[in-house]
JSON list of C-alpha atoms in Angstrom, two decimals:
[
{"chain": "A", "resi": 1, "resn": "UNK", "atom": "CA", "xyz": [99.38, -41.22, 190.49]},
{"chain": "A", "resi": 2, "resn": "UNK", "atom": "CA", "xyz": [101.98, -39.79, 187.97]},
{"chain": "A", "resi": 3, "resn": "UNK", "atom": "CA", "xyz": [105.66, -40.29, 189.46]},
{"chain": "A", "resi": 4, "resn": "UNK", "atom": "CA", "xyz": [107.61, -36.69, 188.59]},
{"chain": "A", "resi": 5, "resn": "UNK", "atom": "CA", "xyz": [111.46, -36.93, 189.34]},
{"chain": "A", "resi": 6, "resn": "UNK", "atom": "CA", "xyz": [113.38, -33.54, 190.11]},
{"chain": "A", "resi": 7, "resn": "UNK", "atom": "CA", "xyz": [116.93, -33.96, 188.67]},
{"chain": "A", "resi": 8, "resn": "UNK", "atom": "CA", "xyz": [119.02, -30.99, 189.02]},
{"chain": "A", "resi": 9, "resn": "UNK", "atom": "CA", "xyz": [120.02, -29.21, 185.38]},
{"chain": "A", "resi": 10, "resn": "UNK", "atom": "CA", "xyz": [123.83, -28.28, 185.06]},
{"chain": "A", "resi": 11, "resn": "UNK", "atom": "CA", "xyz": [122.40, -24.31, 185.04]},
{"chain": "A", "resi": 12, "resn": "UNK", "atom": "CA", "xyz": [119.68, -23.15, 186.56]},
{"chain": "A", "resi": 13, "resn": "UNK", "atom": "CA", "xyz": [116.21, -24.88, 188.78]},
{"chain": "A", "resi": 14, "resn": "UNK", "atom": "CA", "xyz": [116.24, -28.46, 189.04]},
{"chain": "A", "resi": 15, "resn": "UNK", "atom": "CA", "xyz": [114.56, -29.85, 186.18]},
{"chain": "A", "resi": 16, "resn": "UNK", "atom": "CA", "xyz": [111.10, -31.99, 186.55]},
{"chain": "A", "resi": 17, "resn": "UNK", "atom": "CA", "xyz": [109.75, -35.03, 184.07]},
{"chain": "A", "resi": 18, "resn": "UNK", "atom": "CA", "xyz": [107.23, -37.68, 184.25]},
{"chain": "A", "resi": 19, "resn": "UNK", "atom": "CA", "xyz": [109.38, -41.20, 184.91]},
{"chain": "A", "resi": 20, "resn": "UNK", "atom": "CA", "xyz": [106.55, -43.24, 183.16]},
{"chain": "A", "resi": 21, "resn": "UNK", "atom": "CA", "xyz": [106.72, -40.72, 179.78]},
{"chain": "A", "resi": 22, "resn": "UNK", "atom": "CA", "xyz": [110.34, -41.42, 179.71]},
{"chain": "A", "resi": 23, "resn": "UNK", "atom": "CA", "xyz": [110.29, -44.85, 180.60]},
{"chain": "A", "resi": 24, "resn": "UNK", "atom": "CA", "xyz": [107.99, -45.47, 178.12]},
{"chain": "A", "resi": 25, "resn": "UNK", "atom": "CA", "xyz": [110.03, -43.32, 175.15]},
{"chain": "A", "resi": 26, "resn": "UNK", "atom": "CA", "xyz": [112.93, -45.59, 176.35]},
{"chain": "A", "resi": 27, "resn": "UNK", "atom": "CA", "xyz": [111.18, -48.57, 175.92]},
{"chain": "A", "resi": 28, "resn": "UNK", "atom": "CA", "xyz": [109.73, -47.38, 172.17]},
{"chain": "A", "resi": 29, "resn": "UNK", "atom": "CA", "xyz": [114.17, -46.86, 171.25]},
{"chain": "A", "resi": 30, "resn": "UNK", "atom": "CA", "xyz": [114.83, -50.18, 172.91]},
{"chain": "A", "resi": 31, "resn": "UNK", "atom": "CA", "xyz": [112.02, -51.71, 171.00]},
{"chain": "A", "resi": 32, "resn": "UNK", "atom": "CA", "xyz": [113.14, -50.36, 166.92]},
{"chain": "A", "resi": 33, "resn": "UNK", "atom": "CA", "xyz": [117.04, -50.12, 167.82]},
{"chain": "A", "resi": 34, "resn": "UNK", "atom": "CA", "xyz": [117.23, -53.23, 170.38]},
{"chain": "A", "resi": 35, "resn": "UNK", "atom": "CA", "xyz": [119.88, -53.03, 173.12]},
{"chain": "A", "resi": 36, "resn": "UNK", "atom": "CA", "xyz": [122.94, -52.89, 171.87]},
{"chain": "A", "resi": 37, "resn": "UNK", "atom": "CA", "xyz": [121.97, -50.36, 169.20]},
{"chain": "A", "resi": 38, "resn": "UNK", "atom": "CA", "xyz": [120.21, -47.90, 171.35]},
{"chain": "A", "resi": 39, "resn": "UNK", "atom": "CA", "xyz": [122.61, -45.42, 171.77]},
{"chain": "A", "resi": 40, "resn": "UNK", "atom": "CA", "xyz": [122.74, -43.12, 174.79]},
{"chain": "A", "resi": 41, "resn": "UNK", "atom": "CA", "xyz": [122.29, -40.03, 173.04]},
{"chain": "A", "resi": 42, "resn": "UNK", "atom": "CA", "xyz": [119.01, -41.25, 171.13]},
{"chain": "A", "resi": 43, "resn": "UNK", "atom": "CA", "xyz": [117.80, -42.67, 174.69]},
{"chain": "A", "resi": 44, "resn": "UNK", "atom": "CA", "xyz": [118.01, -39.11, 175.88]},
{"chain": "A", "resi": 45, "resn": "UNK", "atom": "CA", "xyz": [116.71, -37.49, 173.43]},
{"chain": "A", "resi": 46, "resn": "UNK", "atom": "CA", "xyz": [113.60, -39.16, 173.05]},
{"chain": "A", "resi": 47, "resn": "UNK", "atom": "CA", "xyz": [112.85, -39.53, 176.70]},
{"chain": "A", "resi": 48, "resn": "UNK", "atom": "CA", "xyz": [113.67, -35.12, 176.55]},
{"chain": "A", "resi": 49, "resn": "UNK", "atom": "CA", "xyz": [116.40, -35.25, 179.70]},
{"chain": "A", "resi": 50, "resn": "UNK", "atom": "CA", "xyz": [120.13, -35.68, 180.13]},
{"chain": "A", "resi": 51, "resn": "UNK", "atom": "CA", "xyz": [122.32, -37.84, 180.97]},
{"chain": "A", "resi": 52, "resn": "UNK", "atom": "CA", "xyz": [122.63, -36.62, 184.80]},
{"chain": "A", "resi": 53, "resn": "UNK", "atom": "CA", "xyz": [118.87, -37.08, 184.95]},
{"chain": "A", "resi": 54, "resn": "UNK", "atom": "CA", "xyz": [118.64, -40.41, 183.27]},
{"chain": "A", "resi": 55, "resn": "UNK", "atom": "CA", "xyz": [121.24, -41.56, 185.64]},
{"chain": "A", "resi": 56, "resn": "UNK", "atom": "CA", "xyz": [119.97, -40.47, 188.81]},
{"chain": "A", "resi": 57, "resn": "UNK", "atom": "CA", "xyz": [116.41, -41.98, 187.87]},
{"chain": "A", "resi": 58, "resn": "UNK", "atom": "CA", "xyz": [116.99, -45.13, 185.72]},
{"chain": "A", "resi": 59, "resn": "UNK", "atom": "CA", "xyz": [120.37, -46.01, 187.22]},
{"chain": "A", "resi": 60, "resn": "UNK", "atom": "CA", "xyz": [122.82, -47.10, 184.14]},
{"chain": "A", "resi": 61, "resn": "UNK", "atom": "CA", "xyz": [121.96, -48.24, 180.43]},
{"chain": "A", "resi": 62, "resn": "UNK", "atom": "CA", "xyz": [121.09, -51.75, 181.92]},
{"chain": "A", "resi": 63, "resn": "UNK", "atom": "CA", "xyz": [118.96, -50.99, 184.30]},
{"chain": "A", "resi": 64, "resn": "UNK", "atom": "CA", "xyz": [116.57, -48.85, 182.81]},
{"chain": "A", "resi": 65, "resn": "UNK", "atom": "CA", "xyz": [116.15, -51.45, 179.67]},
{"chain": "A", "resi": 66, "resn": "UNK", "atom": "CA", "xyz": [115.68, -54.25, 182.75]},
{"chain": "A", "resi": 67, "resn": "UNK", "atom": "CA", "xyz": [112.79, -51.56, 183.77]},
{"chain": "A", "resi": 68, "resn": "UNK", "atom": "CA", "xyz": [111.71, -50.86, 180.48]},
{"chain": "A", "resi": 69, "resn": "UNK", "atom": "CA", "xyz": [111.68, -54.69, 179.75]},
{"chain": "A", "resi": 70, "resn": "UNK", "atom": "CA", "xyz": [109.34, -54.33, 182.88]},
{"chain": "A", "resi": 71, "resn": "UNK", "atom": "CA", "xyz": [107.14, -51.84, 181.40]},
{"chain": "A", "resi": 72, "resn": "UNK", "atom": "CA", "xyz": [106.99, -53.88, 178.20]},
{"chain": "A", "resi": 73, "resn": "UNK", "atom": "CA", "xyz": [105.95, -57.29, 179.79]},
{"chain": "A", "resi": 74, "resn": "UNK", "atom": "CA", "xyz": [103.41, -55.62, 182.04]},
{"chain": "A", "resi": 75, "resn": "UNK", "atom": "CA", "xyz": [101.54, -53.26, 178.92]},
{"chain": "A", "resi": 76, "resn": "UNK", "atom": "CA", "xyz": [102.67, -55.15, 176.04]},
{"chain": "A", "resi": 77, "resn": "UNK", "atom": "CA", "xyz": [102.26, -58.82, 177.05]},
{"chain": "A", "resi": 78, "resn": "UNK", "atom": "CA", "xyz": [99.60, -58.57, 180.05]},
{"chain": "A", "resi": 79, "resn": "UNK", "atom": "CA", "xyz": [97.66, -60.88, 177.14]},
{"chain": "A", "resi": 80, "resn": "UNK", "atom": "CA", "xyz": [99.79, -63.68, 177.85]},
{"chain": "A", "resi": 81, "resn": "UNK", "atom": "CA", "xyz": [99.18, -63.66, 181.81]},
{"chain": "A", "resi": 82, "resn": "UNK", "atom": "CA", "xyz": [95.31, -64.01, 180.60]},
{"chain": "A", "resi": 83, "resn": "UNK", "atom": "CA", "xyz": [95.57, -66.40, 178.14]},
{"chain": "A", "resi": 84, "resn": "UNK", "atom": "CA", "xyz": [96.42, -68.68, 180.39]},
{"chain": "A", "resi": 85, "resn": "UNK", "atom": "CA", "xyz": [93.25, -68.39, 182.74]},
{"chain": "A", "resi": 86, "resn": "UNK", "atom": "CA", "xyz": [90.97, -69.66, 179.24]},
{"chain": "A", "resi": 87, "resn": "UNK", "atom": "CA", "xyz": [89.36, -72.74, 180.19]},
{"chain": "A", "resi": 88, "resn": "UNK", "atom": "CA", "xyz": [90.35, -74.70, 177.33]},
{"chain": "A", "resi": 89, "resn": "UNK", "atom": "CA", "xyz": [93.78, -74.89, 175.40]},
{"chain": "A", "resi": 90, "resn": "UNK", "atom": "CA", "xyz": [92.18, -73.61, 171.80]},
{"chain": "A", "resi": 91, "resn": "UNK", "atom": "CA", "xyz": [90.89, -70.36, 173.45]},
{"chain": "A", "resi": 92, "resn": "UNK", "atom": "CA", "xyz": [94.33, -70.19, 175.50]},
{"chain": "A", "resi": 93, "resn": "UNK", "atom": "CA", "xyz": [96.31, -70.99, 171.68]},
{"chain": "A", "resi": 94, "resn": "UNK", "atom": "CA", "xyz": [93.96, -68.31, 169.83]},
{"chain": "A", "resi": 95, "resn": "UNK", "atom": "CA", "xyz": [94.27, -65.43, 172.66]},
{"chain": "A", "resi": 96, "resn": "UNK", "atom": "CA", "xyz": [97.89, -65.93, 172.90]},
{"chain": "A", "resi": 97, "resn": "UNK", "atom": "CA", "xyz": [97.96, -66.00, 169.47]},
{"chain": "A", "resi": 98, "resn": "UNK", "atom": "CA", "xyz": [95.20, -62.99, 168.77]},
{"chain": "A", "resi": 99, "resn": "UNK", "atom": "CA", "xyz": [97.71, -61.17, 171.44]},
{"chain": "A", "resi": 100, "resn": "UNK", "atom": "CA", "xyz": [100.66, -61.53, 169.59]},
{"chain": "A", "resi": 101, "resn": "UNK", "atom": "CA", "xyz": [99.19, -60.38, 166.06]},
{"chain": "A", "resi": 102, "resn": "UNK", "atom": "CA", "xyz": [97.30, -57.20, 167.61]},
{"chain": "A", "resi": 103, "resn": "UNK", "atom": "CA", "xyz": [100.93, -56.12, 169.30]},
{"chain": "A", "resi": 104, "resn": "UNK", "atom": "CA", "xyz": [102.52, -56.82, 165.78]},
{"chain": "A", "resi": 105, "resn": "UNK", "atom": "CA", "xyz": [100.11, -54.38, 164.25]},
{"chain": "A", "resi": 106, "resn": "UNK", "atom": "CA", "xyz": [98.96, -51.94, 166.36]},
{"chain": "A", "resi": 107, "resn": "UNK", "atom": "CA", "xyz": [99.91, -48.35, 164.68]},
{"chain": "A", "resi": 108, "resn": "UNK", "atom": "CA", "xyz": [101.09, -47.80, 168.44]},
{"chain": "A", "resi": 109, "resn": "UNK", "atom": "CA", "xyz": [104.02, -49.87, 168.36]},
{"chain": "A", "resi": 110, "resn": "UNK", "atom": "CA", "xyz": [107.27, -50.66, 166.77]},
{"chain": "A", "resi": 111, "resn": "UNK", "atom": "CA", "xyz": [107.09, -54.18, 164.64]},
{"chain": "A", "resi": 112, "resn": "UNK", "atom": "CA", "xyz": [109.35, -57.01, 165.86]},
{"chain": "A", "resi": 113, "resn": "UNK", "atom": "CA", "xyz": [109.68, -58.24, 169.40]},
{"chain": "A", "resi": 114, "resn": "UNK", "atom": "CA", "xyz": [111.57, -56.25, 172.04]},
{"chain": "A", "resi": 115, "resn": "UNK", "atom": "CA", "xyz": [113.04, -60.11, 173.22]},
{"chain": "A", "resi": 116, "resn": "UNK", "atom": "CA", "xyz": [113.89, -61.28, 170.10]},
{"chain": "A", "resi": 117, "resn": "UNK", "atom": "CA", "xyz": [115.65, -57.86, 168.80]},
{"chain": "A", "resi": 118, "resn": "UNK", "atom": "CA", "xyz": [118.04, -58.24, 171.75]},
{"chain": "A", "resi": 119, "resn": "UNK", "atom": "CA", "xyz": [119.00, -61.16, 172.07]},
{"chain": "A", "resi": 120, "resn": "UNK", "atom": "CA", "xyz": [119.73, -61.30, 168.44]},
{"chain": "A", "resi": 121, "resn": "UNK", "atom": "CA", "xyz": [121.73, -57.70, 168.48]},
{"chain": "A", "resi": 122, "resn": "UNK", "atom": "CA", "xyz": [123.51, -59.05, 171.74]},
{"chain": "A", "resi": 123, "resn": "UNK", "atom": "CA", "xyz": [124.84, -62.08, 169.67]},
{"chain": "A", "resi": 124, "resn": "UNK", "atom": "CA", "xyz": [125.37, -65.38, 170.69]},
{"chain": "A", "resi": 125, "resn": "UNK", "atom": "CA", "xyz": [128.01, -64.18, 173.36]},
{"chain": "A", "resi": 126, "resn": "UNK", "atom": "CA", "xyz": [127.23, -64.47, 177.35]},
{"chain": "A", "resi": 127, "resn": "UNK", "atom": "CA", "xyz": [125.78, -61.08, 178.44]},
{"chain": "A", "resi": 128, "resn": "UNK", "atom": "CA", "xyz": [124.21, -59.97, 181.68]},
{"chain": "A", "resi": 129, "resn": "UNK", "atom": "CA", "xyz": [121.49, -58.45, 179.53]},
{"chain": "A", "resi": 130, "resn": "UNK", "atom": "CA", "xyz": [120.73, -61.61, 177.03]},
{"chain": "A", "resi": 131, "resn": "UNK", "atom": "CA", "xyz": [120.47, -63.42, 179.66]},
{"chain": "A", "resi": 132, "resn": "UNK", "atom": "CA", "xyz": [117.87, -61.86, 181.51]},
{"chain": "A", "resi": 133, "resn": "UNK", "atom": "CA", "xyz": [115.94, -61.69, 178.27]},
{"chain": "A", "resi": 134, "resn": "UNK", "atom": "CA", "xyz": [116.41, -65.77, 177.69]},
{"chain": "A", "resi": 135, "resn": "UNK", "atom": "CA", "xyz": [115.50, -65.98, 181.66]},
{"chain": "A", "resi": 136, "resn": "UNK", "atom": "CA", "xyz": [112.40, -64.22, 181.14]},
{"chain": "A", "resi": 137, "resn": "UNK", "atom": "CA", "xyz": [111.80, -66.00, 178.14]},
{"chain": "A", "resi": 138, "resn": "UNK", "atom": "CA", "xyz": [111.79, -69.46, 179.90]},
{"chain": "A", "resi": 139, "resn": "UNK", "atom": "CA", "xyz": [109.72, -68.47, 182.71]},
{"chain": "A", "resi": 140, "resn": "UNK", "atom": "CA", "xyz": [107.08, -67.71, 180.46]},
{"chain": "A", "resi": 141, "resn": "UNK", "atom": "CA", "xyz": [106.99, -70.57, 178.30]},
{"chain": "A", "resi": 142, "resn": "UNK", "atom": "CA", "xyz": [107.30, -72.63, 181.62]},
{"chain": "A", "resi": 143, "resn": "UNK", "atom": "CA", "xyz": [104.13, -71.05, 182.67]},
{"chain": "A", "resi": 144, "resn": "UNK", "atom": "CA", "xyz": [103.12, -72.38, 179.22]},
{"chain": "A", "resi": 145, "resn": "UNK", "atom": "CA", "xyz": [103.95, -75.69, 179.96]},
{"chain": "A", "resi": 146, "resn": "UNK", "atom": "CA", "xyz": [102.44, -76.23, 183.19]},
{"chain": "A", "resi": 147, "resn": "UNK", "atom": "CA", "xyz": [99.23, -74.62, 181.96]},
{"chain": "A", "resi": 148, "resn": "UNK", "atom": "CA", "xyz": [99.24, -77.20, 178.98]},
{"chain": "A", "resi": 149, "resn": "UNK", "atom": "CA", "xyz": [100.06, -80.38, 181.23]},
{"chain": "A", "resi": 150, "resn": "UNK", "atom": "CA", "xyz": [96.72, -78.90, 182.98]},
{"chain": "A", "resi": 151, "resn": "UNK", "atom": "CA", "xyz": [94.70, -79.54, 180.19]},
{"chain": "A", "resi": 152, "resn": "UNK", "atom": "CA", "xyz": [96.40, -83.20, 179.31]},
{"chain": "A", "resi": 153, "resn": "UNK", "atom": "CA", "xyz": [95.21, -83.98, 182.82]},
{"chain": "A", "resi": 154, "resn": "UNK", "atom": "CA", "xyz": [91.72, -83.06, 182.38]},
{"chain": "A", "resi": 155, "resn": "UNK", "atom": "CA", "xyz": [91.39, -84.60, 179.04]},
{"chain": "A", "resi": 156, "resn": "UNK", "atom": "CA", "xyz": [91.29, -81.41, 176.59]},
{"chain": "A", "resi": 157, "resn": "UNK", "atom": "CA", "xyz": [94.43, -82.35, 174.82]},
{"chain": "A", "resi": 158, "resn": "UNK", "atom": "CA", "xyz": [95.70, -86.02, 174.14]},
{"chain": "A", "resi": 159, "resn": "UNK", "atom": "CA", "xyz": [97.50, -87.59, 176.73]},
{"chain": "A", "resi": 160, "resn": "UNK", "atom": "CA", "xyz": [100.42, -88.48, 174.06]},
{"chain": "A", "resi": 161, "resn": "UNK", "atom": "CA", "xyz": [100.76, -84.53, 173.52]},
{"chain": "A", "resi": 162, "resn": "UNK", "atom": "CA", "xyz": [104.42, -83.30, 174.26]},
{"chain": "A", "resi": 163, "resn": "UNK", "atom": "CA", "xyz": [103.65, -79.90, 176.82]},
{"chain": "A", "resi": 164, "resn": "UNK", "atom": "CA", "xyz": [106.77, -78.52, 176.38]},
{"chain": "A", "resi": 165, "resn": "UNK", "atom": "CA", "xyz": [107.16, -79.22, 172.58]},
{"chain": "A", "resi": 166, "resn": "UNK", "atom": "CA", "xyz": [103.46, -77.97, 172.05]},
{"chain": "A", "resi": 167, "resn": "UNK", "atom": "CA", "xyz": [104.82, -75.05, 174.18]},
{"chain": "A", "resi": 168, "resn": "UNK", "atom": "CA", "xyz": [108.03, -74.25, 172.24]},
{"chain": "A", "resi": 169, "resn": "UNK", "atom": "CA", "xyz": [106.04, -74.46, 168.92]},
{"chain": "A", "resi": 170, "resn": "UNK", "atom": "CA", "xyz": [103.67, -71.52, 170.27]},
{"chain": "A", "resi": 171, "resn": "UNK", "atom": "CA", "xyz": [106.49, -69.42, 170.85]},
{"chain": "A", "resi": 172, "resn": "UNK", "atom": "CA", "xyz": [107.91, -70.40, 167.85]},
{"chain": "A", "resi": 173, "resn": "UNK", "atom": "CA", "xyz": [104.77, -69.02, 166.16]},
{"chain": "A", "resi": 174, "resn": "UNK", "atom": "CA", "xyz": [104.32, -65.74, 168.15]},
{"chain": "A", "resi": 175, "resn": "UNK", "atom": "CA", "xyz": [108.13, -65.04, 167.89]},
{"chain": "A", "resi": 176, "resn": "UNK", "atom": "CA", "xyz": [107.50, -65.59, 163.94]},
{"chain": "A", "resi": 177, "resn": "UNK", "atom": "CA", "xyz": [104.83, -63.09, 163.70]},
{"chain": "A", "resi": 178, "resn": "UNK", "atom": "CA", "xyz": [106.62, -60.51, 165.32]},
{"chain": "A", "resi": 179, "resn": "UNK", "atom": "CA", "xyz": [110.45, -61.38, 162.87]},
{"chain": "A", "resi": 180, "resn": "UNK", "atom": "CA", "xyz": [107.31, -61.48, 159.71]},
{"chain": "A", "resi": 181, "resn": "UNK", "atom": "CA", "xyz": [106.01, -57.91, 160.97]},
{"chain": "A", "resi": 182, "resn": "UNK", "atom": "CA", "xyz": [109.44, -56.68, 161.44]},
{"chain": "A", "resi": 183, "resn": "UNK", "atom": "CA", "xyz": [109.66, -58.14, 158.05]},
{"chain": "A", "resi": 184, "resn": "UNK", "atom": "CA", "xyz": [106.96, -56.13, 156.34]},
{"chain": "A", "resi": 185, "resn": "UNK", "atom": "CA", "xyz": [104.75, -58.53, 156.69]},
{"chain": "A", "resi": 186, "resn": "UNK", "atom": "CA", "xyz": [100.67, -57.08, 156.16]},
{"chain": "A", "resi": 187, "resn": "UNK", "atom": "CA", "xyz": [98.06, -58.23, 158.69]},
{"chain": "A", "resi": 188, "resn": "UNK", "atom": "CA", "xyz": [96.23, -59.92, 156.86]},
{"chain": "A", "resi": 189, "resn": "UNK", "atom": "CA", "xyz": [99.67, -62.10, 155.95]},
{"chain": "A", "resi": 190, "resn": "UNK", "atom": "CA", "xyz": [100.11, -62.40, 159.36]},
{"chain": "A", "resi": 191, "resn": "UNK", "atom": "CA", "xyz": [96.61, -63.44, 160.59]},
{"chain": "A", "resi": 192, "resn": "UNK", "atom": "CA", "xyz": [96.72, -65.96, 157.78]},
{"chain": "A", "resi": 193, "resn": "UNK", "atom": "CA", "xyz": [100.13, -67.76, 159.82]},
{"chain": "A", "resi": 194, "resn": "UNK", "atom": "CA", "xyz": [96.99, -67.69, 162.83]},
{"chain": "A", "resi": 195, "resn": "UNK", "atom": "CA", "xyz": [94.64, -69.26, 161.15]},
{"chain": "A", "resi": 196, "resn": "UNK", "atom": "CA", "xyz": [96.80, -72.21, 159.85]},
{"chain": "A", "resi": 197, "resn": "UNK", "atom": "CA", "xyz": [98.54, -72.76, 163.03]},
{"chain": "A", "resi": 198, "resn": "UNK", "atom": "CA", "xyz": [94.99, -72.79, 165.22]},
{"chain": "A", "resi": 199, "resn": "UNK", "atom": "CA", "xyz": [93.61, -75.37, 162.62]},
{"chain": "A", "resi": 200, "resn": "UNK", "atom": "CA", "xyz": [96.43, -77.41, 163.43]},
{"chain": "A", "resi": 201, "resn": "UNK", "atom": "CA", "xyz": [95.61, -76.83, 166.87]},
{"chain": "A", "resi": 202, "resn": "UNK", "atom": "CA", "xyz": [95.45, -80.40, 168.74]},
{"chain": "A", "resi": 203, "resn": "UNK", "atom": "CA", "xyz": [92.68, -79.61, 171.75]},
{"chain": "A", "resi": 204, "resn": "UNK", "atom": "CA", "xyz": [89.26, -79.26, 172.14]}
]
């Protein structure tokens, strides 16, 4: 079911909009601009309401990019989640991998990664909002890690294999293909960085 919000306009009946529309036109400026450089007024614009509405809905700046950060790891990365139920760490690699390169060149979506744009425009000084990007960051590749000490344990990689390393090169890779396609970068470019890292690709 749709979620409408009625926010009352300075003049006039309260104004209605969808939440999810803007949500999602929030996440689409977060994505290109990152969070730093998303700018109030460009927020509002694109998600068509005003800053009264956008507060009483969202809350302030940093909480609606913490929900649109939501909306992006639930639509955008919902690969990832099912990557890791593949039965065997080269389907898990290519899926994860196939994930990343159809998000970096979908017509549907900004290039880059919404992670690695803000954490980079937030600099290398403490923030409340690069942090939860690094936090969510490490739970992922965590769930990485465990999945990949999984397969040492049943034999489908070698029992010498570093999980964590194997884990941080992976992100390495999909974090690559998303700074390439922010890059200008073509597909086929990018699928070649695929190929060459599944060959190298340790497991069965």
């Amino acid at each position: 079911m749709e979620s409408v919000v009625s926010c009352a306009a300075p003049k006039g009946r309260p104004r209605e909009f969808d939440v999810e529309e803007a949500l999602t036109a929030a996440l689409r400026v977060f994505w290109q601009r990152g969070y730093e450089g998303a700018s109030m007024s460009e927020l509002t614009a694109e998600m068509g309401i005003a800053k009264p509405s956008l507060y009483a809905a969202f809350g302030n700046k940093e909480e609606l990019f913490k929900k649109a950060l939501d909306l992006y790891e639930r639509e955008k990365l919902a690969y990832m989640t099912e990557a890791v139920k593949e039965p065997t760490s080269r389907k898990m690699a290519e899926r994860l991998l196939l994930g990343a390169l159809e998000l970096q060149t979908s017509s549907a979506n900004p290039r880059g990664c919404l992670g690695v744009i803000t954490t980079v425009s937030c600099g290398q000084e403490p923030s409340p909002i690069r942090d939860s990007v690094i936090e969510r960051q490490k739970s992922s590749r965590n769930a990485l890690i465990a999945r990949l000490e999984e397969h040492k344990q049943n034999g489908d990689l070698p029992a010498d294999i570093d999980a964590e390393a194997l884990a941080r090169y992976m992100t390495a890779v999909m974090q690559g293909l998303s700074v390439q396609s922010g890059a200008g970068a073509s597909p086929q470019e990018l699928k070649s960085l695929v190929d060459m890292a599944m060959r190298t690709w340790p497991g069965r």
